[in-house]
Every structure is written in C-alpha cells, then in structure tokens.
C-alpha cells in the first residue's frame, strides 16, 4: 500500500478484525499485534470496517484502539479507518480524530438506517461531514456496499462530490459484488487522485487488469501474504496470475462457507493458540464445534497456514 501528497492510496487493505477478551471487552494488545502482523506482510489497515464488527463498537472504543495503534508505532500512512455512522455528529468526530491522528484516509459508509434516501440527501451528508471536519488533509473513500447497507452510491453522486470537494474524495470501495459496477467506476473515476478498490480479492486480478488500485478484503485478515503477492506480481506472468487468483478464490470460498467473521476469528484462535481470539460480540455468535471442525478440515485440505501465528497470541 502506498500514498503520496499527489496520489490516492493503492494496494491491499484489510478491514481488521477487532479482538475481544473472554468477557467481551476490546483487547488493544491483541489488536496491535494483529495490525503489526498485517503490516509486516504489506497489507494496509482499514480498521473499523464491516469485518471489524465496527457497528458493534462505540466511538470511544474506536478512538482508543486507533490511539493504541499510533502509540505502538504503527504509521498513519497505512491506516484507512472506517468512520461512517448513521449520525452526523459522531461521523464528524471520528473522522476528525482520524485526520488529526495522521491517517492516510478514511473509509466512509453512507448513513444506512433510512432506506430509499436520495442522492441529494447523501450529498448533503458527505458534504456536511467534509465541511465540519474542515481539514484539507482529509482523504475520503466512499464505501459502496448495497447488499448490507441497502443505500447505494451512484456514479452521479460521486461525480457531484468530486466536483464540490476535489481530491478530498479520494476513492471508493466497491463491495457491490457486481463486476459491471466496478467496471463503471474504473471507467469514469480511476486515476492518480481517485482509487477504485474491489471489495474482495475475488475481483483483485480483474480490478488490476482494469487499471484499479487494489482491494479492501475481509480475508486479508487471515491470508494477507498471498493476496498481497498477487497485487504485487499480477502483471509479471498472466498464467501465474490466473493461478494465484484461482487459489485465492478457493481459500475465500472456504471462509465464506461459514459465517465469515466467526470463521476468521476461530482460525486465528486455533493457529495462534489464543482461544480469546474466537470471541465475537452479540448479535454475532462463535462457530460451534462442528462448524469449527469442518472449517479446519477444509483449510488443511487446502494447504492453508497462518505464518507466524503465535505472534498474535496474548499470554
């Protein structure tokens, strides 16, 4: 992942899993360990994303975790925290905190409680956040995830935001699952000042071949090295890149065969030897033992490993 004053972010980012202790409190020590492990494998940190259980965290918890990262020496230029909430004041507060902390960008959900809202309403929301933050350092990546949010972000909305705010509107994460929509984003918006990220490594190779910026992907939490390898080498050998993509798709499918957040957390728990890693917050529930056994068996058959997993454990 990379950024300069002139260019938007590129690379592979992971919506970092949020670890809890066995009582359900956030675990900053585990969080920092996991983020260091990801950065060591060349993956950026989209903390407080969908797979971070972000909407099960308070604003204060997010601010505390971000501060823990910065105090541990994690640089701001690898950070793209999720700051989009359903209300303006907390979205502004969290976004301002991220900008002041030196984060390279923020990933912002639309306000998703009300459905059927207009482009005008969404334009006012994003623009009000930008105006109230009032900082030219802000780089905002809009988060298009209509299967979950039920609030799509149209090309016309993005055009209008760019016309009003320029380089502050720095990109999009397209988690629509619709490659035609990603192609539309690439055609109309991809460039030095605007990055189109695929919402899964399933579309990474296609996105790169289409001129895209990379991907922001859940399974970057557990398979970061292989995903980043394809990002770095996709244009060296077309046949090898196709094979790498097929291997990534196979691993992804195994995790998606289960509730994906509990599946990734249980995998980190098993490989690190730290059982607390399996903990999720309600309304999510952990995998049951039958699910966990089936997941483990499928991953072994796939030859999957978590390198240096013991470094993720907290004694």
CSV table of C-alpha atoms in Angstrom, one decimal:
chain,number,residue,atom,x,y,z
A,1,UNK,CA,0.0,0.0,0.0
A,2,UNK,CA,1.2,3.5,-0.7
A,3,UNK,CA,0.3,7.1,-0.8
A,4,UNK,CA,1.9,10.5,-1.6
A,5,UNK,CA,0.7,14.0,-1.4
A,6,UNK,CA,-0.4,13.8,-5.1
A,7,UNK,CA,-1.9,10.3,-5.3
A,8,UNK,CA,-4.6,8.3,-3.7
A,9,UNK,CA,-4.0,5.1,-1.8
A,10,UNK,CA,-3.3,1.9,-3.6
A,11,UNK,CA,-2.7,-1.8,-2.5
A,12,UNK,CA,-4.3,-4.4,-0.4
A,13,UNK,CA,-6.1,-3.3,2.8
A,14,UNK,CA,-7.7,-5.4,5.4
A,15,UNK,CA,-10.8,-4.5,7.4
A,16,UNK,CA,-9.0,-5.5,10.6
A,17,UNK,CA,-10.8,-8.0,12.9
A,18,UNK,CA,-11.4,-6.5,16.4
A,19,UNK,CA,-10.3,-8.8,19.1
A,20,UNK,CA,-12.1,-9.1,22.4
A,21,UNK,CA,-11.1,-10.7,25.7
A,22,UNK,CA,-13.3,-13.6,27.0
A,23,UNK,CA,-15.5,-11.0,28.8
A,24,UNK,CA,-16.2,-9.2,25.5
A,25,UNK,CA,-14.1,-6.1,26.2
A,26,UNK,CA,-11.9,-4.8,23.4
A,27,UNK,CA,-8.3,-6.2,23.5
A,28,UNK,CA,-5.9,-3.4,22.5
A,29,UNK,CA,-2.9,-5.7,22.9
A,30,UNK,CA,-4.2,-8.3,20.5
A,31,UNK,CA,-5.3,-5.6,18.1
A,32,UNK,CA,-1.9,-4.1,17.9
A,33,UNK,CA,-0.3,-7.5,17.5
A,34,UNK,CA,-2.6,-8.3,14.6
A,35,UNK,CA,-2.1,-5.0,12.9
A,36,UNK,CA,1.7,-5.3,13.1
A,37,UNK,CA,1.4,-8.8,11.6
A,38,UNK,CA,-0.6,-7.4,8.7
A,39,UNK,CA,1.7,-4.5,8.1
A,40,UNK,CA,4.7,-6.9,8.1
A,41,UNK,CA,3.0,-8.7,5.2
A,42,UNK,CA,2.5,-5.5,3.2
A,43,UNK,CA,-1.2,-5.0,4.0
A,44,UNK,CA,-2.8,-1.7,5.0
A,45,UNK,CA,-5.2,-1.3,7.8
A,46,UNK,CA,-8.8,-0.5,7.2
A,47,UNK,CA,-9.7,-0.7,10.8
A,48,UNK,CA,-13.3,-0.4,11.9
A,49,UNK,CA,-14.7,-1.9,8.7
A,50,UNK,CA,-17.5,-4.3,8.2
A,51,UNK,CA,-15.5,-7.3,9.3
A,52,UNK,CA,-14.1,-5.4,12.3
A,53,UNK,CA,-17.6,-5.6,13.8
A,54,UNK,CA,-17.4,-1.8,13.6
A,55,UNK,CA,-21.1,-1.2,14.3
A,56,UNK,CA,-20.8,-3.2,17.5
A,57,UNK,CA,-18.1,-0.8,18.7
A,58,UNK,CA,-18.6,2.6,20.4
A,59,UNK,CA,-16.9,5.8,19.1
A,60,UNK,CA,-14.8,5.9,22.2
A,61,UNK,CA,-13.6,2.3,21.7
A,62,UNK,CA,-12.6,3.1,18.1
A,63,UNK,CA,-10.7,6.2,19.2
A,64,UNK,CA,-9.0,4.2,21.9
A,65,UNK,CA,-7.9,1.5,19.5
A,66,UNK,CA,-6.7,4.0,17.0
A,67,UNK,CA,-4.6,5.7,19.7
A,68,UNK,CA,-3.2,2.4,20.8
A,69,UNK,CA,-2.0,1.7,17.2
A,70,UNK,CA,-0.3,5.1,16.9
A,71,UNK,CA,1.3,4.8,20.3
A,72,UNK,CA,2.7,1.4,19.3
A,73,UNK,CA,4.5,2.9,16.3
A,74,UNK,CA,2.1,1.9,13.5
A,75,UNK,CA,2.4,4.7,11.0
A,76,UNK,CA,-0.6,6.8,9.9
A,77,UNK,CA,0.1,6.3,6.3
A,78,UNK,CA,-1.0,2.6,6.4
A,79,UNK,CA,-4.3,3.5,8.1
A,80,UNK,CA,-7.8,3.9,6.5
A,81,UNK,CA,-10.2,3.7,9.4
A,82,UNK,CA,-13.9,3.3,8.8
A,83,UNK,CA,-15.7,6.4,10.1
A,84,UNK,CA,-19.1,6.3,8.6
A,85,UNK,CA,-22.0,6.2,11.1
A,86,UNK,CA,-25.7,6.9,10.9
A,87,UNK,CA,-25.5,10.3,12.5
A,88,UNK,CA,-23.5,13.4,11.6
A,89,UNK,CA,-22.0,14.4,14.9
A,90,UNK,CA,-20.3,11.1,15.6
A,91,UNK,CA,-19.2,10.7,12.0
A,92,UNK,CA,-17.6,14.1,12.1
A,93,UNK,CA,-16.0,13.4,15.5
A,94,UNK,CA,-14.5,10.1,14.4
A,95,UNK,CA,-13.4,11.5,11.0
A,96,UNK,CA,-11.7,14.5,12.6
A,97,UNK,CA,-9.9,12.2,15.1
A,98,UNK,CA,-8.6,10.1,12.2
A,99,UNK,CA,-7.4,13.1,10.3
A,100,UNK,CA,-5.7,14.7,13.3
A,101,UNK,CA,-4.0,11.4,14.0
A,102,UNK,CA,-2.4,11.4,10.6
A,103,UNK,CA,-4.4,8.6,8.9
A,104,UNK,CA,-3.9,8.5,5.2
A,105,UNK,CA,-7.6,8.3,4.5
A,106,UNK,CA,-11.0,7.3,5.9
A,107,UNK,CA,-13.5,4.8,4.6
A,108,UNK,CA,-17.0,6.1,5.0
A,109,UNK,CA,-20.2,4.2,4.9
A,110,UNK,CA,-23.3,6.2,3.9
A,111,UNK,CA,-25.9,6.7,6.7
A,112,UNK,CA,-27.6,3.4,6.3
A,113,UNK,CA,-30.6,3.3,8.7
A,114,UNK,CA,-33.0,5.1,6.4
A,115,UNK,CA,-33.6,3.3,3.1
A,116,UNK,CA,-34.6,4.9,-0.2
A,117,UNK,CA,-32.8,8.1,0.6
A,118,UNK,CA,-32.0,10.4,-2.4
A,119,UNK,CA,-28.6,11.3,-3.9
A,120,UNK,CA,-29.4,14.8,-2.6
A,121,UNK,CA,-29.6,13.6,1.0
A,122,UNK,CA,-26.4,11.6,0.6
A,123,UNK,CA,-24.6,14.5,-1.0
A,124,UNK,CA,-25.6,16.7,2.0
A,125,UNK,CA,-24.4,14.1,4.5
A,126,UNK,CA,-21.0,13.6,3.0
A,127,UNK,CA,-20.5,17.3,2.2
A,128,UNK,CA,-21.6,18.3,5.8
A,129,UNK,CA,-19.0,15.9,7.2
A,130,UNK,CA,-16.3,17.3,5.0
A,131,UNK,CA,-17.2,20.9,5.8
A,132,UNK,CA,-17.4,20.3,9.5
A,133,UNK,CA,-14.1,18.4,9.6
A,134,UNK,CA,-12.6,21.4,7.7
A,135,UNK,CA,-9.2,19.9,7.0
A,136,UNK,CA,-7.6,19.8,3.6
A,137,UNK,CA,-5.7,16.7,4.7
A,138,UNK,CA,-8.9,14.6,4.7
A,139,UNK,CA,-9.0,11.9,2.0
A,140,UNK,CA,-12.4,10.3,1.9
A,141,UNK,CA,-13.0,6.8,0.4
A,142,UNK,CA,-16.7,6.2,0.0
A,143,UNK,CA,-18.0,2.7,0.9
A,144,UNK,CA,-20.5,1.2,-1.6
A,145,UNK,CA,-21.9,-2.0,0.0
A,146,UNK,CA,-25.6,-2.1,-1.0
A,147,UNK,CA,-26.1,-5.8,-0.1
A,148,UNK,CA,-25.6,-4.8,3.5
A,149,UNK,CA,-26.4,-1.1,3.7
A,150,UNK,CA,-29.2,-1.1,1.2
A,151,UNK,CA,-28.1,2.5,0.4
A,152,UNK,CA,-26.2,2.5,-2.9
A,153,UNK,CA,-23.8,5.2,-4.0
A,154,UNK,CA,-24.5,6.3,-7.6
A,155,UNK,CA,-21.9,7.4,-10.2
A,156,UNK,CA,-23.8,10.7,-10.4
A,157,UNK,CA,-23.4,11.2,-6.6
A,158,UNK,CA,-19.7,10.5,-6.8
A,159,UNK,CA,-19.3,13.0,-9.8
A,160,UNK,CA,-21.1,15.6,-7.8
A,161,UNK,CA,-19.0,15.1,-4.7
A,162,UNK,CA,-15.8,15.3,-6.7
A,163,UNK,CA,-17.0,18.5,-8.4
A,164,UNK,CA,-17.6,20.0,-5.0
A,165,UNK,CA,-14.7,18.7,-3.0
A,166,UNK,CA,-12.0,17.7,-5.5
A,167,UNK,CA,-9.2,15.5,-4.2
A,168,UNK,CA,-10.8,15.1,-0.8
A,169,UNK,CA,-13.0,12.5,-2.5
A,170,UNK,CA,-10.1,10.0,-3.0
A,171,UNK,CA,-11.8,6.7,-3.9
A,172,UNK,CA,-14.3,4.0,-3.5
A,173,UNK,CA,-14.5,0.6,-2.0
A,174,UNK,CA,-17.0,-1.3,-4.3
A,175,UNK,CA,-18.5,-4.2,-2.3
A,176,UNK,CA,-21.5,-4.4,-4.6
A,177,UNK,CA,-20.4,-7.9,-5.8
A,178,UNK,CA,-21.3,-6.6,-9.3
A,179,UNK,CA,-18.3,-6.5,-11.6
A,180,UNK,CA,-20.2,-4.3,-14.1
A,181,UNK,CA,-20.5,-1.6,-11.4
A,182,UNK,CA,-16.7,-1.9,-10.6
A,183,UNK,CA,-16.0,-1.5,-14.3
A,184,UNK,CA,-18.2,1.6,-14.4
A,185,UNK,CA,-16.2,3.0,-11.5
A,186,UNK,CA,-12.9,2.2,-13.2
A,187,UNK,CA,-14.0,3.8,-16.5
A,188,UNK,CA,-15.3,7.0,-15.0
A,189,UNK,CA,-13.2,7.7,-11.9
A,190,UNK,CA,-9.9,5.7,-11.6
A,191,UNK,CA,-6.9,7.9,-11.7
A,192,UNK,CA,-4.0,9.3,-9.7
A,193,UNK,CA,-6.3,11.2,-7.3
A,194,UNK,CA,-9.1,8.6,-7.1
A,195,UNK,CA,-8.7,4.9,-6.3
A,196,UNK,CA,-11.2,2.2,-7.2
A,197,UNK,CA,-10.8,-0.7,-4.7
A,198,UNK,CA,-12.5,-4.0,-5.2
A,199,UNK,CA,-14.4,-5.2,-2.1
A,200,UNK,CA,-12.9,-8.7,-2.3
A,201,UNK,CA,-9.8,-10.4,-3.5
A,202,UNK,CA,-12.1,-12.4,-5.8
A,203,UNK,CA,-12.1,-9.3,-8.1
A,204,UNK,CA,-8.4,-8.3,-7.4
A,205,UNK,CA,-6.9,-9.5,-10.7
A,206,UNK,CA,-9.7,-8.2,-12.8
A,207,UNK,CA,-9.6,-4.9,-11.0
A,208,UNK,CA,-5.8,-4.6,-11.5
A,209,UNK,CA,-6.1,-5.5,-15.2
A,210,UNK,CA,-8.8,-2.9,-15.5
A,211,UNK,CA,-6.4,-0.2,-14.1
A,212,UNK,CA,-7.7,-0.4,-10.5
A,213,UNK,CA,-6.0,0.4,-7.2
A,214,UNK,CA,-6.2,-2.9,-5.3
A,215,UNK,CA,-8.7,-4.4,-2.9
A,216,UNK,CA,-10.0,-4.0,0.6
A,217,UNK,CA,-10.9,-7.5,1.7
A,218,UNK,CA,-12.1,-9.4,4.7
A,219,UNK,CA,-9.8,-12.4,4.2
A,220,UNK,CA,-6.8,-10.1,4.2
A,221,UNK,CA,-7.0,-10.8,8.0
A,222,UNK,CA,-6.0,-14.4,7.5
A,223,UNK,CA,-4.5,-14.7,4.1
A,224,UNK,CA,-2.6,-11.4,3.6
A,225,UNK,CA,0.6,-12.6,2.2
A,226,UNK,CA,-1.0,-14.5,-0.8
A,227,UNK,CA,-3.3,-11.6,-1.6
A,228,UNK,CA,-0.6,-9.1,-1.5
A,229,UNK,CA,1.6,-11.3,-3.7
A,230,UNK,CA,-1.0,-11.2,-6.4
A,231,UNK,CA,-1.3,-7.5,-6.1
A,232,UNK,CA,2.5,-7.1,-6.5
A,233,UNK,CA,3.1,-9.6,-9.3
A,234,UNK,CA,-0.2,-9.6,-11.3
A,235,UNK,CA,1.4,-8.2,-14.4
A,236,UNK,CA,4.6,-10.3,-14.5
A,237,UNK,CA,3.1,-13.5,-15.8
A,238,UNK,CA,-0.5,-13.8,-16.9
A,239,UNK,CA,-0.8,-17.5,-16.4
A,240,UNK,CA,0.8,-17.4,-13.0
A,241,UNK,CA,-1.5,-14.5,-12.0
A,242,UNK,CA,-4.6,-16.6,-13.1
A,243,UNK,CA,-3.4,-19.5,-11.0
A,244,UNK,CA,-2.8,-17.2,-8.0
A,245,UNK,CA,-6.3,-15.8,-8.4
A,246,UNK,CA,-7.8,-19.3,-8.6
A,247,UNK,CA,-6.0,-20.2,-5.3
A,248,UNK,CA,-7.3,-17.1,-3.6
A,249,UNK,CA,-10.8,-17.8,-4.7
A,250,UNK,CA,-10.6,-21.3,-3.3
A,251,UNK,CA,-9.5,-20.2,0.1
A,252,UNK,CA,-12.0,-17.4,0.1
A,253,UNK,CA,-14.8,-19.8,-0.7
A,254,UNK,CA,-13.9,-22.0,2.4
A,255,UNK,CA,-14.2,-19.0,4.7
A,256,UNK,CA,-17.4,-17.8,3.0
A,257,UNK,CA,-18.9,-21.3,3.6
A,258,UNK,CA,-19.2,-20.3,7.2
A,259,UNK,CA,-20.3,-17.0,8.9
A,260,UNK,CA,-17.1,-15.3,7.8
A,261,UNK,CA,-16.2,-13.1,10.9
A,262,UNK,CA,-16.5,-16.0,13.4
A,263,UNK,CA,-14.7,-18.3,10.9
A,264,UNK,CA,-11.7,-16.0,10.6
A,265,UNK,CA,-11.6,-15.4,14.3
A,266,UNK,CA,-11.7,-19.1,15.1
A,267,UNK,CA,-8.9,-19.7,12.6
A,268,UNK,CA,-6.7,-17.1,14.3
A,269,UNK,CA,-7.6,-18.6,17.7
A,270,UNK,CA,-6.7,-22.1,16.5
A,271,UNK,CA,-3.4,-21.2,14.8
A,272,UNK,CA,-2.2,-18.8,17.5
A,273,UNK,CA,-3.2,-21.0,20.4
A,274,UNK,CA,-5.0,-18.0,21.9
A,275,UNK,CA,-8.7,-19.0,22.5
A,276,UNK,CA,-9.9,-15.5,23.2
A,277,UNK,CA,-9.4,-14.7,19.5
A,278,UNK,CA,-12.6,-16.6,18.7
A,279,UNK,CA,-14.7,-14.2,20.7
A,280,UNK,CA,-17.3,-12.1,18.8
A,281,UNK,CA,-19.8,-9.6,20.1
A,282,UNK,CA,-23.6,-10.1,20.0
A,283,UNK,CA,-25.5,-10.3,17.8
A,284,UNK,CA,-22.8,-12.5,16.2
A,285,UNK,CA,-22.0,-15.9,17.8
A,286,UNK,CA,-18.9,-18.1,17.6
A,287,UNK,CA,-18.7,-21.1,15.4
A,288,UNK,CA,-20.0,-24.3,17.1
A,289,UNK,CA,-17.5,-27.2,17.4
A,290,UNK,CA,-19.0,-29.0,14.3
A,291,UNK,CA,-18.6,-25.9,12.2
A,292,UNK,CA,-15.1,-25.3,13.5
A,293,UNK,CA,-14.0,-28.8,12.8
A,294,UNK,CA,-15.4,-28.6,9.2
A,295,UNK,CA,-13.6,-25.3,8.7
A,296,UNK,CA,-10.3,-26.6,10.0
A,297,UNK,CA,-10.5,-29.8,7.8
A,298,UNK,CA,-11.3,-27.8,4.7
A,299,UNK,CA,-8.4,-25.4,5.3
A,300,UNK,CA,-6.0,-28.3,6.0
A,301,UNK,CA,-7.0,-29.9,2.7
A,302,UNK,CA,-6.4,-26.5,1.0
A,303,UNK,CA,-2.8,-26.4,2.5
A,304,UNK,CA,-3.7,-23.2,4.3
A,305,UNK,CA,-1.5,-21.8,7.0
A,306,UNK,CA,-1.2,-18.7,9.1
A,307,UNK,CA,2.5,-17.8,9.1
A,308,UNK,CA,4.0,-16.7,12.4
A,309,UNK,CA,0.5,-17.1,14.0
A,310,UNK,CA,2.0,-17.5,17.5
A,311,UNK,CA,2.9,-13.8,17.4
A,312,UNK,CA,-0.8,-13.0,17.6
A,313,UNK,CA,-1.3,-14.6,21.0
A,314,UNK,CA,-1.6,-12.8,24.3
A,315,UNK,CA,-0.5,-14.8,27.3
